[in-house]
């Protein structure tokens, strides 16, 4: 295609995590289609770390804030306001802009920019995620209150005047219900490396996995409770927690380790920090179950990757993974609280040999890299 495409992303691409991975995959596939990529971000890119976590990508130009403003770019909305100058500069150089999550910056588009060539891909929900440990984390509570205050201002939300794609059904539902967005909004599912993870019948270990950032919002503590209570009759099972690290991971890690000591034998739990894709692949292919305790969030890539690797997914019901990926229980199992989650886990292990793993794997094709390329190529052809 050989087009100049600007990507707006207000989080670090140099850390492990689902959103960072989605942004990496977007850039990678746009590279593969022959496009030049320009990125607007408040965080310095560590290309060696990105390569270690995800692989190689090529970014033609990056727009950062000045070093003084960069110190205040801790919140996505504030970062957008502080990067007005850099955004305008990028907009004057590219053929199209894909804004991850959107908000604020649409008001700064130059008059010469064709507004039909600016689109938002909404990955995040409209509300900050809550945590079962929130009362212990005052900083997190203040940050969420600050975020809600600014999100309640319509000027800081993505504008209905531009094309918006939702990550999944859950995200669309929130955008329509809370922000009054167009009910005919399209989805753009993320590209998942289904073929690279594909389960081919190897013997699984008595192993259960939790995969996601080491962060309060991921509710890993709930997953640990479900594991210990749900495997009381299966003491030979082990739990492996795979998680990327962020600024507040250390405090949460202490809480998790204390919880593990309190609930059972610590030797049954292994925590692997910032695992490479190859390590994730190895663990998933050897695991029987993935526990996803996140609630009120969009679908998780980790659940789809786990299903491709032949894992049974046990997910919290009030979230995108259960609604969209598992289709309300058709391709996996759900729970409303940790007690029910523990009961469901025990039943999964009791009846594991009867579960149709092929059906679970087949479901992941709807989220494959090939499907994403087909969709993004169509969007680009319609836009540029």
Short mmCIF file of N, CA and C in Angstrom, two decimals, residues 44-204:
data_model
loop_
_atom_site.label_atom_id
_atom_site.label_comp_id
_atom_site.label_asym_id
_atom_site.label_seq_id
_atom_site.Cartn_x
_atom_site.Cartn_y
_atom_site.Cartn_z
N UNK A 44 9.18 6.69 25.87
CA UNK A 44 10.31 6.32 25.02
C UNK A 44 10.23 4.84 24.65
N UNK A 45 10.46 4.55 23.39
CA UNK A 45 10.40 3.17 22.93
C UNK A 45 11.74 2.47 23.17
N UNK A 46 11.69 1.33 23.84
CA UNK A 46 12.86 0.49 24.05
C UNK A 46 12.78 -0.64 23.03
N UNK A 47 13.42 -0.46 21.88
CA UNK A 47 13.27 -1.42 20.79
C UNK A 47 13.80 -2.80 21.15
N UNK A 48 14.84 -2.86 21.97
CA UNK A 48 15.37 -4.16 22.39
C UNK A 48 14.36 -4.91 23.25
N UNK A 49 13.69 -4.17 24.15
CA UNK A 49 12.69 -4.80 25.01
C UNK A 49 11.48 -5.24 24.19
N UNK A 50 11.07 -4.40 23.23
CA UNK A 50 9.95 -4.76 22.37
C UNK A 50 10.27 -6.03 21.59
N UNK A 51 11.48 -6.11 21.06
CA UNK A 51 11.90 -7.29 20.31
C UNK A 51 11.89 -8.53 21.20
N UNK A 52 12.36 -8.37 22.45
CA UNK A 52 12.39 -9.48 23.39
C UNK A 52 10.99 -9.98 23.72
N UNK A 53 10.06 -9.03 23.90
CA UNK A 53 8.70 -9.39 24.30
C UNK A 53 7.85 -9.89 23.14
N UNK A 54 7.96 -9.20 21.98
CA UNK A 54 7.01 -9.45 20.91
C UNK A 54 7.64 -9.79 19.56
N UNK A 55 8.81 -9.21 19.26
CA UNK A 55 9.41 -9.40 17.95
C UNK A 55 9.82 -8.07 17.33
N UNK A 56 10.12 -8.09 16.05
CA UNK A 56 10.58 -6.89 15.34
C UNK A 56 9.44 -6.11 14.70
N UNK A 57 9.51 -4.78 14.79
CA UNK A 57 8.63 -3.90 14.03
C UNK A 57 9.48 -2.74 13.51
N UNK A 58 8.96 -2.08 12.50
CA UNK A 58 9.69 -0.91 11.98
C UNK A 58 8.80 0.32 12.12
N UNK A 59 9.30 1.31 12.83
CA UNK A 59 8.60 2.59 13.01
C UNK A 59 9.44 3.68 12.34
N UNK A 60 8.88 4.36 11.37
CA UNK A 60 9.61 5.34 10.59
C UNK A 60 9.94 6.59 11.42
N UNK A 61 8.96 7.04 12.21
CA UNK A 61 9.18 8.25 13.00
C UNK A 61 8.33 8.20 14.28
N UNK A 62 8.92 8.70 15.36
CA UNK A 62 8.21 8.74 16.65
C UNK A 62 8.14 10.19 17.14
N UNK A 63 7.00 10.57 17.67
CA UNK A 63 6.78 11.92 18.20
C UNK A 63 6.62 11.82 19.71
N UNK A 64 7.56 12.43 20.44
CA UNK A 64 7.54 12.43 21.90
C UNK A 64 7.25 13.85 22.41
N UNK A 65 6.75 13.98 23.63
CA UNK A 65 6.65 15.31 24.24
C UNK A 65 8.03 15.77 24.69
N UNK A 66 8.20 17.07 24.96
CA UNK A 66 9.44 17.56 25.52
C UNK A 66 9.69 16.94 26.89
N UNK A 67 10.92 16.99 27.36
CA UNK A 67 11.27 16.26 28.59
C UNK A 67 10.52 16.78 29.81
N UNK A 68 10.18 18.06 29.84
CA UNK A 68 9.43 18.59 30.98
C UNK A 68 7.99 18.07 30.95
N UNK A 69 7.34 18.18 29.79
CA UNK A 69 5.96 17.68 29.67
C UNK A 69 5.90 16.17 29.91
N UNK A 70 6.95 15.46 29.50
CA UNK A 70 6.96 14.00 29.65
C UNK A 70 6.81 13.58 31.11
N UNK A 71 7.29 14.41 32.03
CA UNK A 71 7.19 14.10 33.45
C UNK A 71 5.74 14.10 33.94
N UNK A 72 4.87 14.81 33.21
CA UNK A 72 3.46 14.90 33.61
C UNK A 72 2.56 13.95 32.81
N UNK A 73 3.16 13.21 31.87
CA UNK A 73 2.38 12.33 31.01
C UNK A 73 2.17 10.97 31.67
N UNK A 74 1.47 10.97 32.80
CA UNK A 74 1.20 9.74 33.53
C UNK A 74 -0.23 9.23 33.28
N UNK A 75 -1.09 10.11 32.83
CA UNK A 75 -2.48 9.76 32.56
C UNK A 75 -2.75 9.97 31.07
N UNK A 76 -3.52 9.07 30.45
CA UNK A 76 -3.72 9.13 29.00
C UNK A 76 -4.36 10.44 28.56
N UNK A 77 -5.36 10.91 29.30
CA UNK A 77 -6.06 12.13 28.88
C UNK A 77 -5.16 13.35 29.01
N UNK A 78 -4.46 13.44 30.13
CA UNK A 78 -3.54 14.56 30.31
C UNK A 78 -2.43 14.52 29.27
N UNK A 79 -1.95 13.31 28.96
CA UNK A 79 -0.89 13.16 27.94
C UNK A 79 -1.36 13.71 26.60
N UNK A 80 -2.60 13.43 26.25
CA UNK A 80 -3.15 13.90 24.98
C UNK A 80 -3.18 15.43 24.95
N UNK A 81 -3.57 16.04 26.05
CA UNK A 81 -3.63 17.50 26.10
C UNK A 81 -2.23 18.12 25.99
N UNK A 82 -1.25 17.44 26.57
CA UNK A 82 0.11 17.96 26.56
C UNK A 82 0.85 17.71 25.25
N UNK A 83 0.30 16.85 24.40
CA UNK A 83 0.99 16.50 23.16
C UNK A 83 0.30 17.08 21.92
N UNK A 84 -0.43 18.15 22.11
CA UNK A 84 -1.14 18.81 21.00
C UNK A 84 -0.18 19.18 19.87
N UNK A 85 0.93 19.80 20.19
CA UNK A 85 1.89 20.26 19.19
C UNK A 85 2.42 19.10 18.37
N UNK A 86 2.79 18.00 19.05
CA UNK A 86 3.35 16.85 18.35
C UNK A 86 2.29 16.16 17.48
N UNK A 87 1.04 16.16 17.97
CA UNK A 87 -0.04 15.54 17.20
C UNK A 87 -0.28 16.31 15.90
N UNK A 88 -0.32 17.61 15.98
CA UNK A 88 -0.54 18.43 14.78
C UNK A 88 0.58 18.21 13.77
N UNK A 89 1.79 18.11 14.28
CA UNK A 89 2.94 17.88 13.40
C UNK A 89 2.80 16.54 12.69
N UNK A 90 2.42 15.49 13.43
CA UNK A 90 2.25 14.18 12.82
C UNK A 90 1.12 14.19 11.79
N UNK A 91 0.00 14.84 12.14
CA UNK A 91 -1.16 14.87 11.25
C UNK A 91 -0.83 15.49 9.90
N UNK A 92 0.12 16.42 9.90
CA UNK A 92 0.51 17.08 8.65
C UNK A 92 1.40 16.20 7.77
N UNK A 93 1.90 15.11 8.35
CA UNK A 93 2.84 14.26 7.62
C UNK A 93 2.27 12.92 7.18
N UNK A 94 1.10 12.55 7.68
CA UNK A 94 0.59 11.20 7.39
C UNK A 94 -0.67 11.24 6.52
N UNK A 95 -0.99 10.07 5.94
CA UNK A 95 -2.18 9.94 5.10
C UNK A 95 -3.42 9.55 5.91
N UNK A 96 -3.18 8.95 7.08
CA UNK A 96 -4.28 8.45 7.89
C UNK A 96 -3.81 8.32 9.33
N UNK A 97 -4.74 8.45 10.28
CA UNK A 97 -4.41 8.29 11.70
C UNK A 97 -5.31 7.23 12.32
N UNK A 98 -4.70 6.29 13.03
CA UNK A 98 -5.44 5.32 13.84
C UNK A 98 -5.13 5.66 15.29
N UNK A 99 -6.14 6.14 16.00
CA UNK A 99 -5.98 6.60 17.38
C UNK A 99 -6.46 5.49 18.31
N UNK A 100 -5.54 4.94 19.10
CA UNK A 100 -5.90 3.89 20.05
C UNK A 100 -6.66 4.52 21.23
N UNK A 101 -7.91 4.22 21.32
CA UNK A 101 -8.87 4.67 22.36
C UNK A 101 -9.47 6.04 22.10
N UNK A 102 -8.74 6.97 21.51
CA UNK A 102 -9.33 8.24 21.12
C UNK A 102 -9.58 9.20 22.27
N UNK A 103 -10.09 10.39 21.90
CA UNK A 103 -10.38 11.43 22.87
C UNK A 103 -9.42 12.59 22.77
N UNK A 104 -9.92 13.80 22.94
CA UNK A 104 -9.14 15.04 23.01
C UNK A 104 -8.51 15.44 21.69
N UNK A 105 -7.66 14.58 21.13
CA UNK A 105 -6.84 14.95 19.99
C UNK A 105 -7.63 15.25 18.72
N UNK A 106 -8.82 14.70 18.57
CA UNK A 106 -9.60 14.97 17.37
C UNK A 106 -9.87 16.48 17.20
N UNK A 107 -9.89 17.19 18.32
CA UNK A 107 -10.14 18.64 18.28
C UNK A 107 -8.93 19.42 17.77
N UNK A 108 -7.78 18.76 17.69
CA UNK A 108 -6.56 19.43 17.26
C UNK A 108 -6.18 19.12 15.82
N UNK A 109 -7.02 18.38 15.12
CA UNK A 109 -6.70 18.05 13.73
C UNK A 109 -6.57 19.33 12.90
N UNK A 110 -5.52 19.47 12.08
CA UNK A 110 -5.38 20.66 11.23
C UNK A 110 -6.53 20.77 10.24
N UNK A 111 -6.89 21.97 9.84
CA UNK A 111 -7.98 22.18 8.89
C UNK A 111 -7.72 21.47 7.57
N UNK A 112 -6.45 21.33 7.21
CA UNK A 112 -6.11 20.69 5.94
C UNK A 112 -6.24 19.17 5.97
N UNK A 113 -6.42 18.60 7.18
CA UNK A 113 -6.49 17.13 7.30
C UNK A 113 -7.90 16.66 7.00
N UNK A 114 -8.03 15.67 6.11
CA UNK A 114 -9.31 15.08 5.76
C UNK A 114 -9.81 14.25 6.95
N UNK A 115 -10.84 14.72 7.62
CA UNK A 115 -11.30 14.10 8.86
C UNK A 115 -11.84 12.68 8.66
N UNK A 116 -12.14 12.30 7.43
CA UNK A 116 -12.59 10.93 7.17
C UNK A 116 -11.42 9.94 7.28
N UNK A 117 -10.20 10.48 7.36
CA UNK A 117 -9.02 9.63 7.43
C UNK A 117 -8.47 9.52 8.85
N UNK A 118 -9.30 9.93 9.81
CA UNK A 118 -8.97 9.76 11.23
C UNK A 118 -9.96 8.76 11.82
N UNK A 119 -9.46 7.68 12.42
CA UNK A 119 -10.34 6.68 13.03
C UNK A 119 -9.84 6.33 14.42
N UNK A 120 -10.77 5.88 15.25
CA UNK A 120 -10.47 5.46 16.61
C UNK A 120 -10.69 3.96 16.73
N UNK A 121 -9.72 3.28 17.31
CA UNK A 121 -9.90 1.87 17.65
C UNK A 121 -9.96 1.80 19.17
N UNK A 122 -11.15 1.62 19.68
CA UNK A 122 -11.37 1.66 21.13
C UNK A 122 -11.09 0.29 21.74
N UNK A 123 -9.98 0.20 22.47
CA UNK A 123 -9.59 -1.05 23.12
C UNK A 123 -10.06 -1.11 24.56
N UNK A 124 -10.11 0.04 25.22
CA UNK A 124 -10.43 0.09 26.65
C UNK A 124 -11.91 0.36 26.87
N UNK A 125 -12.37 -0.06 28.03
CA UNK A 125 -13.76 0.21 28.41
C UNK A 125 -13.92 1.67 28.80
N UNK A 126 -15.16 2.08 29.05
CA UNK A 126 -15.43 3.49 29.36
C UNK A 126 -15.18 3.82 30.82
N UNK A 127 -15.04 2.78 31.66
CA UNK A 127 -14.84 3.01 33.09
C UNK A 127 -13.53 2.37 33.53
N UNK A 128 -12.81 2.99 34.49
CA UNK A 128 -11.60 2.36 35.02
C UNK A 128 -11.94 1.04 35.68
N UNK A 129 -11.05 0.04 35.56
CA UNK A 129 -11.30 -1.25 36.18
C UNK A 129 -11.18 -1.12 37.70
N UNK A 130 -12.07 -1.82 38.39
CA UNK A 130 -12.00 -1.84 39.85
C UNK A 130 -11.19 -3.05 40.29
N UNK A 131 -10.68 -2.99 41.52
CA UNK A 131 -9.83 -4.05 42.03
C UNK A 131 -10.32 -4.53 43.38
N UNK A 132 -10.19 -5.83 43.64
CA UNK A 132 -10.57 -6.35 44.95
C UNK A 132 -9.60 -5.88 46.03
N UNK A 133 -8.47 -5.32 45.61
CA UNK A 133 -7.49 -4.79 46.56
C UNK A 133 -7.50 -3.27 46.55
N UNK A 134 -8.51 -2.67 45.94
CA UNK A 134 -8.55 -1.22 45.76
C UNK A 134 -8.47 -0.43 47.05
N UNK A 135 -9.10 -0.97 48.12
CA UNK A 135 -9.10 -0.23 49.37
C UNK A 135 -7.70 -0.16 49.98
N UNK A 136 -6.80 -1.04 49.54
CA UNK A 136 -5.44 -1.03 50.07
C UNK A 136 -4.53 -0.12 49.24
N UNK A 137 -5.01 0.28 48.08
CA UNK A 137 -4.15 1.03 47.17
C UNK A 137 -4.70 2.44 46.98
N UNK A 138 -4.30 3.34 47.85
CA UNK A 138 -4.83 4.70 47.84
C UNK A 138 -4.46 5.42 46.55
N UNK A 139 -3.22 5.24 46.09
CA UNK A 139 -2.78 5.88 44.85
C UNK A 139 -3.66 5.47 43.68
N UNK A 140 -3.99 4.17 43.62
CA UNK A 140 -4.81 3.66 42.53
C UNK A 140 -6.21 4.25 42.60
N UNK A 141 -6.74 4.36 43.81
CA UNK A 141 -8.08 4.92 44.00
C UNK A 141 -8.13 6.37 43.55
N UNK A 142 -7.09 7.14 43.89
CA UNK A 142 -7.03 8.54 43.49
C UNK A 142 -6.93 8.65 41.97
N UNK A 143 -6.10 7.80 41.38
CA UNK A 143 -5.93 7.81 39.92
C UNK A 143 -7.25 7.51 39.22
N UNK A 144 -7.99 6.51 39.71
CA UNK A 144 -9.27 6.15 39.09
C UNK A 144 -10.28 7.28 39.23
N UNK A 145 -10.30 7.95 40.38
CA UNK A 145 -11.21 9.07 40.59
C UNK A 145 -10.87 10.22 39.63
N UNK A 146 -9.56 10.47 39.47
CA UNK A 146 -9.09 11.50 38.55
C UNK A 146 -9.51 11.15 37.12
N UNK A 147 -9.37 9.86 36.76
CA UNK A 147 -9.70 9.41 35.42
C UNK A 147 -11.20 9.55 35.16
N UNK A 148 -12.02 9.17 36.15
CA UNK A 148 -13.48 9.28 35.99
C UNK A 148 -13.89 10.74 35.80
N UNK A 149 -13.28 11.62 36.58
CA UNK A 149 -13.62 13.04 36.51
C UNK A 149 -13.43 13.57 35.09
N UNK A 150 -12.31 13.23 34.48
CA UNK A 150 -12.04 13.73 33.14
C UNK A 150 -12.85 13.00 32.08
N UNK A 151 -13.11 11.71 32.27
CA UNK A 151 -13.90 10.97 31.28
C UNK A 151 -15.35 11.41 31.27
N UNK A 152 -15.83 11.95 32.38
CA UNK A 152 -17.21 12.43 32.43
C UNK A 152 -17.39 13.66 31.56
N UNK A 153 -16.30 14.30 31.19
CA UNK A 153 -16.33 15.46 30.31
C UNK A 153 -16.34 14.98 28.86
N UNK A 154 -17.42 15.26 28.15
CA UNK A 154 -17.56 14.76 26.78
C UNK A 154 -16.45 15.23 25.86
N UNK A 155 -15.83 16.36 26.18
CA UNK A 155 -14.74 16.86 25.34
C UNK A 155 -13.55 15.90 25.33
N UNK A 156 -13.44 15.09 26.38
CA UNK A 156 -12.31 14.18 26.50
C UNK A 156 -12.62 12.79 25.96
N UNK A 157 -13.84 12.58 25.48
CA UNK A 157 -14.23 11.29 24.94
C UNK A 157 -14.05 11.28 23.42
N UNK A 158 -13.95 10.08 22.81
CA UNK A 158 -13.92 10.02 21.35
C UNK A 158 -15.18 10.67 20.79
N UNK A 159 -15.06 11.36 19.67
CA UNK A 159 -16.20 12.06 19.08
C UNK A 159 -16.99 11.17 18.14
N UNK A 160 -18.32 11.31 18.20
CA UNK A 160 -19.21 10.56 17.30
C UNK A 160 -19.04 10.99 15.85
N UNK A 161 -18.38 12.12 15.64
CA UNK A 161 -18.22 12.65 14.29
C UNK A 161 -17.17 11.90 13.49
N UNK A 162 -16.46 10.97 14.14
CA UNK A 162 -15.41 10.22 13.47
C UNK A 162 -15.72 8.72 13.53
N UNK A 163 -15.06 7.98 12.65
CA UNK A 163 -15.28 6.53 12.60
C UNK A 163 -14.65 5.88 13.82
N UNK A 164 -15.44 5.10 14.56
CA UNK A 164 -14.95 4.41 15.74
C UNK A 164 -15.20 2.91 15.59
N UNK A 165 -14.16 2.12 15.85
CA UNK A 165 -14.28 0.66 15.85
C UNK A 165 -14.10 0.17 17.28
N UNK A 166 -14.98 -0.70 17.73
CA UNK A 166 -14.87 -1.27 19.07
C UNK A 166 -14.07 -2.56 19.01
N UNK A 167 -13.34 -2.83 20.07
CA UNK A 167 -12.54 -4.05 20.13
C UNK A 167 -13.41 -5.31 20.08
N UNK A 168 -14.58 -5.23 20.74
CA UNK A 168 -15.44 -6.42 20.83
C UNK A 168 -16.86 -5.99 21.22
N UNK A 169 -17.73 -6.97 21.44
CA UNK A 169 -19.12 -6.69 21.77
C UNK A 169 -19.25 -5.96 23.11
N UNK A 170 -18.42 -6.34 24.08
CA UNK A 170 -18.48 -5.72 25.40
C UNK A 170 -18.15 -4.23 25.32
N UNK A 171 -17.08 -3.92 24.61
CA UNK A 171 -16.66 -2.53 24.46
C UNK A 171 -17.73 -1.72 23.74
N UNK A 172 -18.29 -2.30 22.70
CA UNK A 172 -19.36 -1.61 21.97
C UNK A 172 -20.55 -1.33 22.89
N UNK A 173 -20.92 -2.33 23.68
CA UNK A 173 -22.06 -2.17 24.59
C UNK A 173 -21.82 -1.00 25.55
N UNK A 174 -20.60 -0.91 26.10
CA UNK A 174 -20.30 0.19 27.01
C UNK A 174 -20.32 1.54 26.30
N UNK A 175 -19.75 1.58 25.10
CA UNK A 175 -19.72 2.84 24.35
C UNK A 175 -21.13 3.32 24.02
N UNK A 176 -22.00 2.40 23.70
CA UNK A 176 -23.39 2.75 23.38
C UNK A 176 -24.15 3.13 24.65
N UNK A 177 -24.03 2.32 25.69
CA UNK A 177 -24.81 2.53 26.92
C UNK A 177 -24.38 3.77 27.70
N UNK A 178 -23.07 4.00 27.81
CA UNK A 178 -22.56 5.07 28.68
C UNK A 178 -22.25 6.36 27.94
N UNK A 179 -21.84 6.24 26.68
CA UNK A 179 -21.45 7.44 25.94
C UNK A 179 -22.36 7.74 24.76
N UNK A 180 -23.41 6.93 24.58
CA UNK A 180 -24.37 7.19 23.53
C UNK A 180 -23.82 7.08 22.12
N UNK A 181 -22.85 6.19 21.91
CA UNK A 181 -22.26 6.02 20.59
C UNK A 181 -23.21 5.28 19.64
N UNK A 182 -22.86 5.27 18.37
CA UNK A 182 -23.68 4.67 17.32
C UNK A 182 -23.85 3.17 17.55
N UNK A 183 -25.10 2.70 17.57
CA UNK A 183 -25.37 1.28 17.77
C UNK A 183 -24.89 0.41 16.60
N UNK A 184 -24.65 1.04 15.46
CA UNK A 184 -24.17 0.30 14.28
C UNK A 184 -22.65 0.26 14.20
N UNK A 185 -21.99 0.64 15.26
CA UNK A 185 -20.53 0.62 15.32
C UNK A 185 -20.00 -0.78 14.99
N UNK A 186 -18.91 -0.83 14.20
CA UNK A 186 -18.31 -2.11 13.83
C UNK A 186 -17.30 -2.56 14.88
N UNK A 187 -17.00 -3.88 14.86
CA UNK A 187 -15.94 -4.42 15.70
C UNK A 187 -14.68 -4.53 14.86
N UNK A 188 -13.55 -4.48 15.53
CA UNK A 188 -12.28 -4.86 14.92
C UNK A 188 -11.55 -5.69 15.96
N UNK A 189 -11.71 -7.01 15.84
CA UNK A 189 -11.06 -7.90 16.79
C UNK A 189 -9.55 -7.84 16.60
N UNK A 190 -8.77 -8.01 17.67
CA UNK A 190 -7.30 -7.95 17.55
C UNK A 190 -6.77 -9.20 16.86
N UNK A 191 -5.58 -9.10 16.26
CA UNK A 191 -4.98 -10.29 15.63
C UNK A 191 -4.35 -11.18 16.70
N UNK A 192 -4.70 -12.43 16.70
CA UNK A 192 -4.14 -13.38 17.66
C UNK A 192 -3.28 -14.40 16.91
N UNK A 193 -2.13 -14.71 17.47
CA UNK A 193 -1.23 -15.67 16.82
C UNK A 193 -1.72 -17.09 17.04
N UNK A 194 -2.86 -17.37 16.47
CA UNK A 194 -3.51 -18.67 16.66
C UNK A 194 -2.64 -19.81 16.13
N UNK A 195 -2.15 -19.66 14.92
CA UNK A 195 -1.38 -20.75 14.31
C UNK A 195 -0.09 -21.03 15.06
N UNK A 196 0.55 -19.98 15.59
CA UNK A 196 1.80 -20.16 16.33
C UNK A 196 1.59 -20.87 17.66
N UNK A 197 0.35 -20.85 18.17
CA UNK A 197 0.05 -21.44 19.46
C UNK A 197 -0.72 -22.75 19.36
N UNK A 198 -1.03 -23.17 18.16
CA UNK A 198 -1.98 -24.24 17.94
C UNK A 198 -1.61 -25.55 18.65
N UNK A 199 -2.55 -26.05 19.42
CA UNK A 199 -2.38 -27.31 20.13
C UNK A 199 -2.50 -28.48 19.16
N UNK A 200 -1.55 -29.41 19.24
CA UNK A 200 -1.53 -30.53 18.29
C UNK A 200 -1.57 -31.88 18.97
N UNK A 201 -2.14 -31.90 20.17
CA UNK A 201 -2.41 -33.18 20.81
C UNK A 201 -1.37 -33.69 21.79
N UNK A 202 -0.38 -32.85 22.17
CA UNK A 202 0.61 -33.32 23.14
C UNK A 202 -0.05 -33.56 24.50
N UNK A 203 0.55 -34.42 25.29
CA UNK A 203 0.00 -34.73 26.61
C UNK A 203 0.15 -33.52 27.52
N UNK A 204 -0.95 -33.11 28.12
CA UNK A 204 -0.96 -31.94 29.00
C UNK A 204 -0.51 -32.33 30.41
#
